[in-house]
CSV table of C-alpha atoms and ligand atoms in Angstrom, one decimal:
chain,number,residue,atom,x,y,z
A,1,MET,CA,0.0,0.0,0.0
A,2,GLU,CA,1.2,3.5,-0.7
A,3,LYS,CA,2.2,5.7,2.2
A,4,ASN,CA,-0.5,8.0,3.4
A,5,LEU,CA,0.1,11.7,4.0
A,6,GLN,CA,0.7,11.4,7.7
A,7,THR,CA,3.5,8.8,7.1
A,8,VAL,CA,5.1,11.0,4.5
A,9,LEU,CA,5.0,14.0,6.9
A,10,ILE,CA,6.5,12.0,9.8
A,11,GLU,CA,9.4,10.9,7.5
A,12,ALA,CA,9.8,14.5,6.3
A,13,LYS,CA,10.3,15.7,9.9
A,14,LYS,CA,13.0,13.0,10.4
A,15,ASP,CA,14.7,14.0,7.2
A,16,HIS,CA,14.6,17.7,8.1
A,17,PHE,CA,12.4,19.1,5.5
A,18,ALA,CA,8.8,20.2,5.1
A,19,VAL,CA,6.4,19.2,2.4
A,20,PRO,CA,5.0,22.2,0.6
A,21,ALA,CA,1.2,22.4,0.2
A,22,PHE,CA,0.3,24.6,-2.7
A,23,ASN,CA,-3.3,25.8,-3.3
A,24,ILE,CA,-3.7,24.9,-7.0
A,25,VAL,CA,-6.4,26.7,-9.0
A,26,ASP,CA,-6.4,24.9,-12.3
A,27,TYR,CA,-4.7,22.2,-14.4
A,28,THR,CA,-1.7,24.4,-15.2
A,29,SER,CA,-0.9,25.2,-11.6
A,30,ALA,CA,-1.3,21.6,-10.6
A,31,ALA,CA,1.1,20.5,-13.4
A,32,ALA,CA,3.6,23.2,-12.4
A,33,VAL,CA,3.8,22.3,-8.7
A,34,ILE,CA,4.1,18.6,-9.5
A,35,SER,CA,6.9,19.2,-12.0
A,36,ALA,CA,8.8,21.3,-9.3
A,37,GLY,CA,8.4,18.3,-6.9
A,38,GLU,CA,9.7,15.9,-9.5
A,39,ASP,CA,12.7,18.1,-10.3
A,40,GLU,CA,13.6,18.3,-6.6
A,41,LYS,CA,12.5,14.7,-5.7
A,42,THR,CA,10.1,16.1,-3.0
A,43,PRO,CA,6.5,15.0,-2.3
A,44,ILE,CA,3.9,17.5,-3.2
A,45,ILE,CA,0.6,18.4,-1.7
A,46,MET,CA,-2.0,19.9,-4.0
A,47,GLN,CA,-4.4,21.7,-1.9
A,48,THR,CA,-7.8,22.9,-3.0
A,49,SER,CA,-9.8,25.6,-1.4
A,50,THR,CA,-13.5,25.0,-1.0
A,51,GLY,CA,-14.1,27.8,-3.6
A,52,THR,CA,-12.0,25.9,-6.2
A,53,VAL,CA,-13.8,22.6,-5.4
A,54,LYS,CA,-17.2,24.3,-5.8
A,55,TRP,CA,-16.2,26.0,-9.1
A,56,TYR,CA,-15.2,22.7,-10.8
A,57,GLY,CA,-17.3,20.3,-8.8
A,58,ALA,CA,-15.5,17.7,-6.6
A,59,LYS,CA,-15.6,14.8,-9.0
A,60,HIS,CA,-14.5,16.9,-12.0
A,61,LEU,CA,-11.6,18.5,-10.1
A,62,ALA,CA,-10.3,15.2,-8.8
A,63,GLY,CA,-10.6,13.8,-12.3
A,64,MET,CA,-8.8,16.7,-13.8
A,65,VAL,CA,-5.7,16.2,-11.7
A,66,ALA,CA,-5.9,12.4,-11.3
A,67,GLU,CA,-3.6,11.5,-14.2
A,68,LEU,CA,-1.1,14.2,-13.2
A,69,LYS,CA,-1.1,12.7,-9.7
A,70,ASN,CA,-1.0,9.1,-10.7
A,71,SER,CA,1.8,9.5,-13.2
A,72,ALA,CA,4.0,11.7,-11.0
A,73,LYS,CA,7.5,10.5,-10.1
A,74,VAL,CA,7.1,11.7,-6.5
A,75,PRO,CA,4.2,11.1,-4.0
A,76,VAL,CA,1.5,13.6,-4.7
A,77,PHE,CA,-1.5,14.2,-2.4
A,78,LEU,CA,-4.8,15.9,-3.1
A,79,HIS,CA,-5.8,17.7,0.1
A,80,LEU,CA,-8.9,19.8,0.9
A,81,ASP,CA,-7.9,23.0,2.6
A,82,HIS,CA,-10.0,24.8,5.3
A,83,CYS,CA,-13.4,23.1,4.8
A,84,THR,CA,-16.0,24.3,7.2
A,85,GLU,CA,-18.9,22.4,5.6
A,86,MET,CA,-19.5,18.8,6.6
A,87,ASP,CA,-21.3,17.9,3.4
A,88,LEU,CA,-18.5,19.2,1.2
A,89,ALA,CA,-15.8,17.5,3.3
A,90,LYS,CA,-17.6,14.2,2.9
A,91,GLU,CA,-18.1,14.7,-0.8
A,92,CYS,CA,-14.4,15.2,-1.2
A,93,VAL,CA,-13.7,12.0,0.9
A,94,ASP,CA,-15.9,10.2,-1.6
A,95,SER,CA,-14.5,11.8,-4.7
A,96,GLY,CA,-10.8,10.9,-4.7
A,97,TRP,CA,-9.1,13.3,-2.2
A,98,ASP,CA,-6.3,11.8,-0.1
A,99,SER,CA,-6.7,14.1,2.8
A,100,ILE,CA,-9.2,16.6,4.3
A,101,MET,CA,-8.7,19.6,6.5
A,102,PHE,CA,-11.8,20.3,8.6
A,103,ASP,CA,-11.6,23.8,10.0
A,104,GLY,CA,-13.9,24.0,12.9
A,105,SER,CA,-12.0,26.9,14.5
A,106,LYS,CA,-15.0,29.2,14.2
A,107,PHE,CA,-17.1,26.9,16.4
A,108,PRO,CA,-16.9,26.8,20.2
A,109,TYR,CA,-14.3,24.2,21.3
A,110,GLU,CA,-16.7,21.3,22.0
A,111,GLU,CA,-18.4,21.8,18.7
A,112,ASN,CA,-15.1,22.0,16.9
A,113,VAL,CA,-14.1,18.7,18.5
A,114,ALA,CA,-17.4,16.9,17.7
A,115,LYS,CA,-17.5,18.0,14.1
A,116,THR,CA,-13.8,17.2,13.5
A,117,ARG,CA,-14.3,13.8,15.1
A,118,GLU,CA,-17.2,13.1,12.8
A,119,ILE,CA,-15.2,13.8,9.7
A,120,VAL,CA,-12.2,11.8,11.1
A,121,ASP,CA,-14.5,8.8,11.5
A,122,TYR,CA,-15.9,9.2,8.0
A,123,ALA,CA,-12.5,9.7,6.4
A,124,HIS,CA,-10.7,7.0,8.2
A,125,LYS,CA,-13.1,4.4,6.9
A,126,LYS,CA,-11.7,5.2,3.5
A,127,GLY,CA,-8.1,5.4,4.5
A,128,LEU,CA,-7.8,9.2,4.2
A,129,THR,CA,-6.0,11.5,6.7
A,130,VAL,CA,-7.6,14.4,8.4
A,131,GLU,CA,-6.1,17.8,9.4
A,132,GLY,CA,-7.7,19.7,12.2
A,133,GLU,CA,-7.2,23.3,13.3
A,134,LEU,CA,-7.2,24.8,16.8
A,135,GLY,CA,-7.1,28.5,17.5
A,136,THR,CA,-7.6,31.3,15.0
A,137,ILE,CA,-5.3,31.8,12.0
A,138,VAL,CA,-6.3,35.4,11.0
A,139,GLY,CA,-6.9,36.4,7.4
A,140,VAL,CA,-5.7,39.2,5.3
A,141,GLU,CA,-8.7,41.4,5.9
A,142,GLU,CA,-8.3,41.1,9.7
A,143,GLU,CA,-5.7,42.5,12.0
A,144,ILE,CA,-2.4,40.7,11.2
A,145,GLN,CA,-0.8,40.6,14.6
A,146,VAL,CA,-2.2,37.7,16.5
A,147,ASP,CA,-2.6,38.3,20.2
A,148,LYS,CA,-0.6,35.6,22.0
A,149,ALA,CA,-3.6,35.2,24.3
A,150,LYS,CA,-5.7,34.0,21.4
A,151,LEU,CA,-3.3,31.2,20.6
A,152,PRO,CA,-4.0,27.8,22.1
A,153,SER,CA,-2.0,26.5,25.0
A,154,ILE,CA,0.0,23.3,24.7
A,155,ASP,CA,-2.5,21.5,26.9
A,156,GLU,CA,-5.4,22.6,24.7
A,157,CYS,CA,-3.5,21.3,21.7
A,158,ILE,CA,-2.9,17.9,23.3
A,159,ASP,CA,-6.5,17.7,24.4
A,160,PHE,CA,-7.8,18.6,20.9
A,161,VAL,CA,-5.6,16.1,19.0
A,162,GLU,CA,-6.6,13.3,21.4
A,163,ALA,CA,-10.3,14.1,21.4
A,164,THR,CA,-10.6,14.5,17.7
A,165,GLY,CA,-8.2,11.7,16.5
A,166,VAL,CA,-6.8,14.0,13.7
A,167,ASP,CA,-3.7,12.7,11.9
A,168,ILE,CA,-2.3,16.1,11.1
A,169,PHE,CA,-2.5,19.2,13.3
A,170,ALA,CA,-2.7,22.9,12.5
A,171,PRO,CA,-2.4,25.0,15.7
A,172,ALA,CA,-2.6,28.7,15.4
A,173,ILE,CA,1.0,29.9,16.1
A,174,GLY,CA,0.7,33.5,15.0
A,175,THR,CA,1.0,33.2,11.2
A,176,ALA,CA,-1.7,34.7,9.0
A,177,HIS,CA,-3.3,34.1,5.7
A,178,GLY,CA,-2.7,36.6,2.8
A,179,LEU,CA,0.1,39.1,2.9
A,180,TYR,CA,1.7,40.4,6.1
A,181,SER,CA,1.5,44.1,6.6
A,182,GLY,CA,3.9,44.0,9.6
A,183,GLU,CA,6.3,41.5,11.2
A,184,PRO,CA,4.5,38.3,11.9
A,185,LYS,CA,4.8,37.4,15.6
A,186,ILE,CA,5.2,33.7,15.7
A,187,ASP,CA,5.1,31.9,19.0
A,188,PHE,CA,8.2,29.7,18.6
A,189,ASP,CA,7.8,28.3,22.1
A,190,LEU,CA,4.4,26.9,21.2
A,191,VAL,CA,5.8,25.5,18.0
A,192,LYS,CA,8.6,23.8,19.9
A,193,GLU,CA,6.2,22.3,22.5
A,194,VAL,CA,3.8,21.1,19.8
A,195,SER,CA,6.6,19.4,17.9
A,196,GLU,CA,8.0,17.7,21.0
A,197,LYS,CA,4.8,16.7,22.8
A,198,ILE,CA,2.4,15.8,19.9
A,199,LYS,CA,3.4,13.0,17.6
A,200,GLN,CA,1.0,14.0,14.8
A,201,PRO,CA,2.8,16.1,12.2
A,202,PHE,CA,2.1,19.8,12.5
A,203,VAL,CA,1.2,22.3,9.8
A,204,VAL,CA,2.1,25.9,9.3
A,205,HIS,CA,-0.7,27.9,7.6
A,206,GLY,CA,-0.1,31.3,6.1
A,207,GLY,CA,3.3,30.6,4.7
A,208,THR,CA,3.3,33.3,2.1
A,209,GLY,CA,5.4,36.3,3.2
A,210,LEU,CA,7.5,34.6,5.9
A,211,ASP,CA,11.1,35.1,5.2
A,212,GLU,CA,13.6,32.4,4.5
A,213,SER,CA,15.1,32.3,8.1
A,214,THR,CA,11.6,32.0,9.6
A,215,PHE,CA,10.7,29.1,7.3
A,216,LYS,CA,13.9,27.3,8.2
A,217,GLU,CA,13.4,27.9,11.9
A,218,LEU,CA,9.9,26.4,11.7
A,219,VAL,CA,11.2,23.4,9.8
A,220,GLN,CA,14.1,23.0,12.3
A,221,LEU,CA,11.5,23.0,15.1
A,222,GLY,CA,9.6,20.2,13.3
A,223,ALA,CA,7.0,21.7,11.0
A,224,SER,CA,6.5,19.2,8.2
A,225,LYS,CA,3.7,20.7,6.1
A,226,ILE,CA,3.8,24.4,5.1
A,227,ASN,CA,0.9,25.9,3.2
A,228,ILE,CA,1.5,28.3,0.3
A,229,SER,CA,-1.6,29.9,-1.3
A,230,THR,CA,-1.1,33.6,-1.8
A,231,ALA,CA,2.3,33.2,-3.4
A,232,LEU,CA,0.8,30.9,-6.0
A,233,LYS,CA,-1.9,33.5,-6.9
A,234,TYR,CA,0.8,36.2,-7.3
A,235,ALA,CA,2.9,33.9,-9.5
A,236,TYR,CA,-0.2,33.1,-11.6
A,237,TYR,CA,-0.7,36.8,-12.4
A,238,GLU,CA,3.1,37.5,-12.8
A,239,GLY,CA,3.2,34.9,-15.4
A,240,LEU,CA,0.3,36.5,-17.3
A,241,ASP,CA,1.8,40.0,-16.9
A,242,ASP,CA,5.2,38.8,-18.2
A,243,TYR,CA,3.6,37.3,-21.2
A,244,THR,CA,1.6,40.4,-22.0
A,245,LYS,CA,4.7,42.6,-21.6
A,246,GLU,CA,6.7,40.5,-24.0
A,247,ASN,CA,4.1,39.7,-26.5
A,248,GLY,CA,1.8,42.7,-26.5
A,249,ASP,CA,-1.7,41.6,-27.3
A,250,LYS,CA,-0.8,38.5,-29.2
A,251,ILE,CA,-3.6,36.1,-28.9
A,252,ALA,CA,-2.2,32.7,-27.9
A,253,PRO,CA,-3.8,31.0,-25.0
A,254,VAL,CA,-1.5,28.0,-24.9
A,255,GLU,CA,1.5,30.4,-24.7
A,256,THR,CA,-0.1,32.3,-21.8
A,257,GLU,CA,-0.6,28.9,-20.0
A,258,LYS,CA,3.1,28.2,-20.4
A,259,ALA,CA,4.0,31.6,-19.0
A,260,LYS,CA,1.8,30.9,-16.0
A,261,TYR,CA,3.2,27.4,-15.6
A,262,ASN,CA,6.8,28.7,-15.6
A,263,ALA,CA,6.1,31.4,-13.0
A,264,ILE,CA,4.3,29.0,-10.7
A,265,LYS,CA,7.0,26.4,-11.1
A,266,LYS,CA,9.7,28.9,-10.2
A,267,MET,CA,7.7,29.9,-7.1
A,268,ALA,CA,7.3,26.2,-6.1
A,269,LEU,CA,11.0,25.5,-6.6
A,270,TYR,CA,11.9,28.4,-4.3
A,271,HIS,CA,9.7,27.0,-1.5
A,272,ILE,CA,10.8,23.4,-1.9
A,273,GLU,CA,14.5,24.5,-1.6
A,274,THR,CA,13.7,26.8,1.3
A,275,PHE,CA,11.9,24.1,3.3
A,276,ARG,CA,15.1,22.0,3.6
A,277,VAL,CA,17.3,22.5,6.6
B,301,ZN,ZN1,-4.8,28.0,6.2
């Protein structure tokens, strides 16, 4: 049997690297991040936001990337990012995803645990892994500095992982989604404690905008999955802009796809290399 995502992440931690999880948006971005993984002989996680899943439809999206995934020369996982809807999470479990993140962080603690537990039970029957989140990872539209008091304590983290049975754990550590307007204040003490006291691999959300030394410190402390979404979106448009600058208004859709592919692959290669310590 092929290794599941949890096993691959545990091995990554031992081997001192983190597996990048890129939020793909179409076939070209999926092909680009997989190609980067193949060049660097690194496993790749293709994450899909719920918006992307709804746009394509779960079965169509899984089908669109299935051949890329199956013929890849490195392990590639299809992972659902930040799903707050039980029905959609279950639909992805049934449609070919390898791993599901259920984000119950907006619910009160007990409800977060109960809902996460429900999706864990459902997904485990089919051999999938589940990622759960505790605490709040703020978004680009909200204040960027996360108050340390809002971050979970190590005891809350341990309780949550045990009560839910999640395979992969995403505690809020002070990172944010989107772009940082100021210095991110990461609670490295919490990161260290989670890494030492919780055997489930832990995930860093909001990777875009962290500098190289911060990435490396997180990987050194044991982060084995780092999410990159915003940087892919920027690379997508950079590719399109570069094409337009060089070619004016030449109408050649396949060429613009290639420009997008190259920009996204370059972005992916940078993160793969940075996530090694
Ligand atoms: Zn996230």
